[in-house]
């Protein structure tokens, strides 16, 4: 769970409904319409920014989308929500990025076996596996907590907070608290040894079997203040808590107005946590989480302004009114290619450090809704649809060459764990109901999943799907062979298969504009192999209900996660069904690969099984990673400089000397209008030229 600026798609404004002969007049009208829209959407946010800022305040202005709906770490979903939560709260144990240290509630850690734990103070009598010999090396990890850390209300942080936070999420509460399941699924017990030392006992919660934990150094869950919830039921934070009051150990804290600001949802203000870095008057020592890691922040107040439209948010940064925000890829390209962009503006595009990726999932859960098309389970459909997914075109057309073609859930950013298919031969077979191979194709592993419409059609033909009309321009239907195969593989009755069209609903979120673009491309390409997709655009809440109860047929989704592979290899397992598993997959081979990597301590040995997991994902067809998009954000250095390192909020320095004047809104609109007018005028010219040629031909 790293702090990150997530990609939020830009809104698009339609400035022209038709092209008329009065092209000069239409250009002026279009620019004026655009300007009026931007002005109307901007002044409200800018006024609130201006009113809350003075020349001498060390205020950092961060722009965000309006998708932040909670400050409860156990119900938060969006990346922006975790950006805010990561500034208020702290994580238990997380690897450092590069050469920079990041303040954590764990100062150091190491692993042991039961014999060592028993000889150094652990009490095994409270465990179902009560013999120290039951606990292999790496199944018990000891964590030395960071000392002299305080909650934002002044109460000391201790091992009681750690034990209580973890105990609340494990055992019978595991399915209630789903936010950090890739970690909590494998924790059997937490033991407090001293006020600043805990041991965590890892194993399988279903079998109550001790297991080594290769990811024991990456437990990225937020620690909560026990004293704030002692009078609440154990389910309170999962079901009833609205996120207030906010009491954390992070570098920022809320003001007395935070709850009212959050409800109003225009902007919220966080101030520097008074106990993050302070001098204790009782002994004159510098204390807090910051000093423990040599960190301090120059930001005295962080103002987060929410924008309903991405274009307004981007314009506000362009004009110098906010300091940082995420931007759309199209905006990034426009700014870097615009010689009139102000010098203080710095757009950035890069693969995300939280491994952001986009997936297409075909629901592989055999149960699910009875109305779901059972042909979604067919491996032949999985493979054929994968071959009909043109990832190269997706990168070029939808992501403007600002993405890498997808392979598995782990992205190229995680260089230590990244896997690429090699030259070894791979074979895919289509079998009949008796398991006899009736079609086969073989290619090098690196090529076998490449875009290939001809092979995709051959697969579906061999599997028993027949055209209902013109080939490559009509939908296929299931013939007798399909009914036989699905009956044998999945126990599906023939009446639910025979003569049914090869047609699926494609579930997409209306909040993510990129989903629509991807959907349009898939609908066009898959029709070439006789698969009809019906776009089903829904609100986020409906999307979640459909996906996590496996009521969908095909869905567009996204993933992001830790550098350590355990986090992103966990979702496709059967252990994550009805939790993190959006795919409905429950494959014993994949489960075995996952468990081996999760329990293998050495890097080289573990990497072998991480590779096997990613190879399985690559070939599955149900977990189809489309792309790793670059994420774009931008900052201006009018008020803040020294934008360096992974953890920029610790590094930026306030300056108010000899800074250039921000571009005003009117000047900004003129620049943007000029930029927009160029392609519009060119398009009009081309259109009129085409009409003239058509008239001459007539």
PDB file of C-alpha atoms in Angstrom, residues 39 69 90 110 129 136 160 176 232 250 292 299 314 429 443 493 520 533 543 571 578 624 628 645 647:
ATOM      1  CA  UNK A  39     -14.575  29.030 -16.239  1.00  0.00           C
ATOM      2  CA  UNK A  69     -15.890   8.510  -0.075  1.00  0.00           C
ATOM      3  CA  UNK A  90       1.094   4.352   9.201  1.00  0.00           C
ATOM      4  CA  UNK A 110      13.750 -11.389  11.691  1.00  0.00           C
ATOM      5  CA  UNK A 129      -0.040 -26.530  17.528  1.00  0.00           C
ATOM      6  CA  UNK A 136       9.279 -24.624  10.868  1.00  0.00           C
ATOM      7  CA  UNK A 160      -1.051  -3.506  22.293  1.00  0.00           C
ATOM      8  CA  UNK A 176     -15.465  -9.521   7.669  1.00  0.00           C
ATOM      9  CA  UNK A 232     -16.896  -1.022  20.395  1.00  0.00           C
ATOM     10  CA  UNK A 250       1.053   9.627  10.341  1.00  0.00           C
ATOM     11  CA  UNK A 292      13.067   7.809  14.482  1.00  0.00           C
ATOM     12  CA  UNK A 299       4.448  21.190   4.872  1.00  0.00           C
ATOM     13  CA  UNK A 314      -5.764  19.996 -14.683  1.00  0.00           C
ATOM     14  CA  UNK A 429      -5.150 -28.454 -27.190  1.00  0.00           C
ATOM     15  CA  UNK A 443       4.250 -21.791 -30.895  1.00  0.00           C
ATOM     16  CA  UNK A 493     -27.071 -29.735 -19.095  1.00  0.00           C
ATOM     17  CA  UNK A 520     -15.385  -0.525 -28.064  1.00  0.00           C
ATOM     18  CA  UNK A 533     -20.155  -8.575 -26.534  1.00  0.00           C
ATOM     19  CA  UNK A 543     -20.104  -3.204 -10.425  1.00  0.00           C
ATOM     20  CA  UNK A 571      -6.208 -12.824  -5.900  1.00  0.00           C
ATOM     21  CA  UNK A 578     -15.663 -14.318  -2.387  1.00  0.00           C
ATOM     22  CA  UNK A 624      -6.051 -11.569 -19.104  1.00  0.00           C
ATOM     23  CA  UNK A 628       0.458  -1.757 -17.753  1.00  0.00           C
ATOM     24  CA  UNK A 645      12.766  10.733  -4.253  1.00  0.00           C
ATOM     25  CA  UNK A 647       8.633  10.024  -0.763  1.00  0.00           C
TER      26      UNK A 647
END
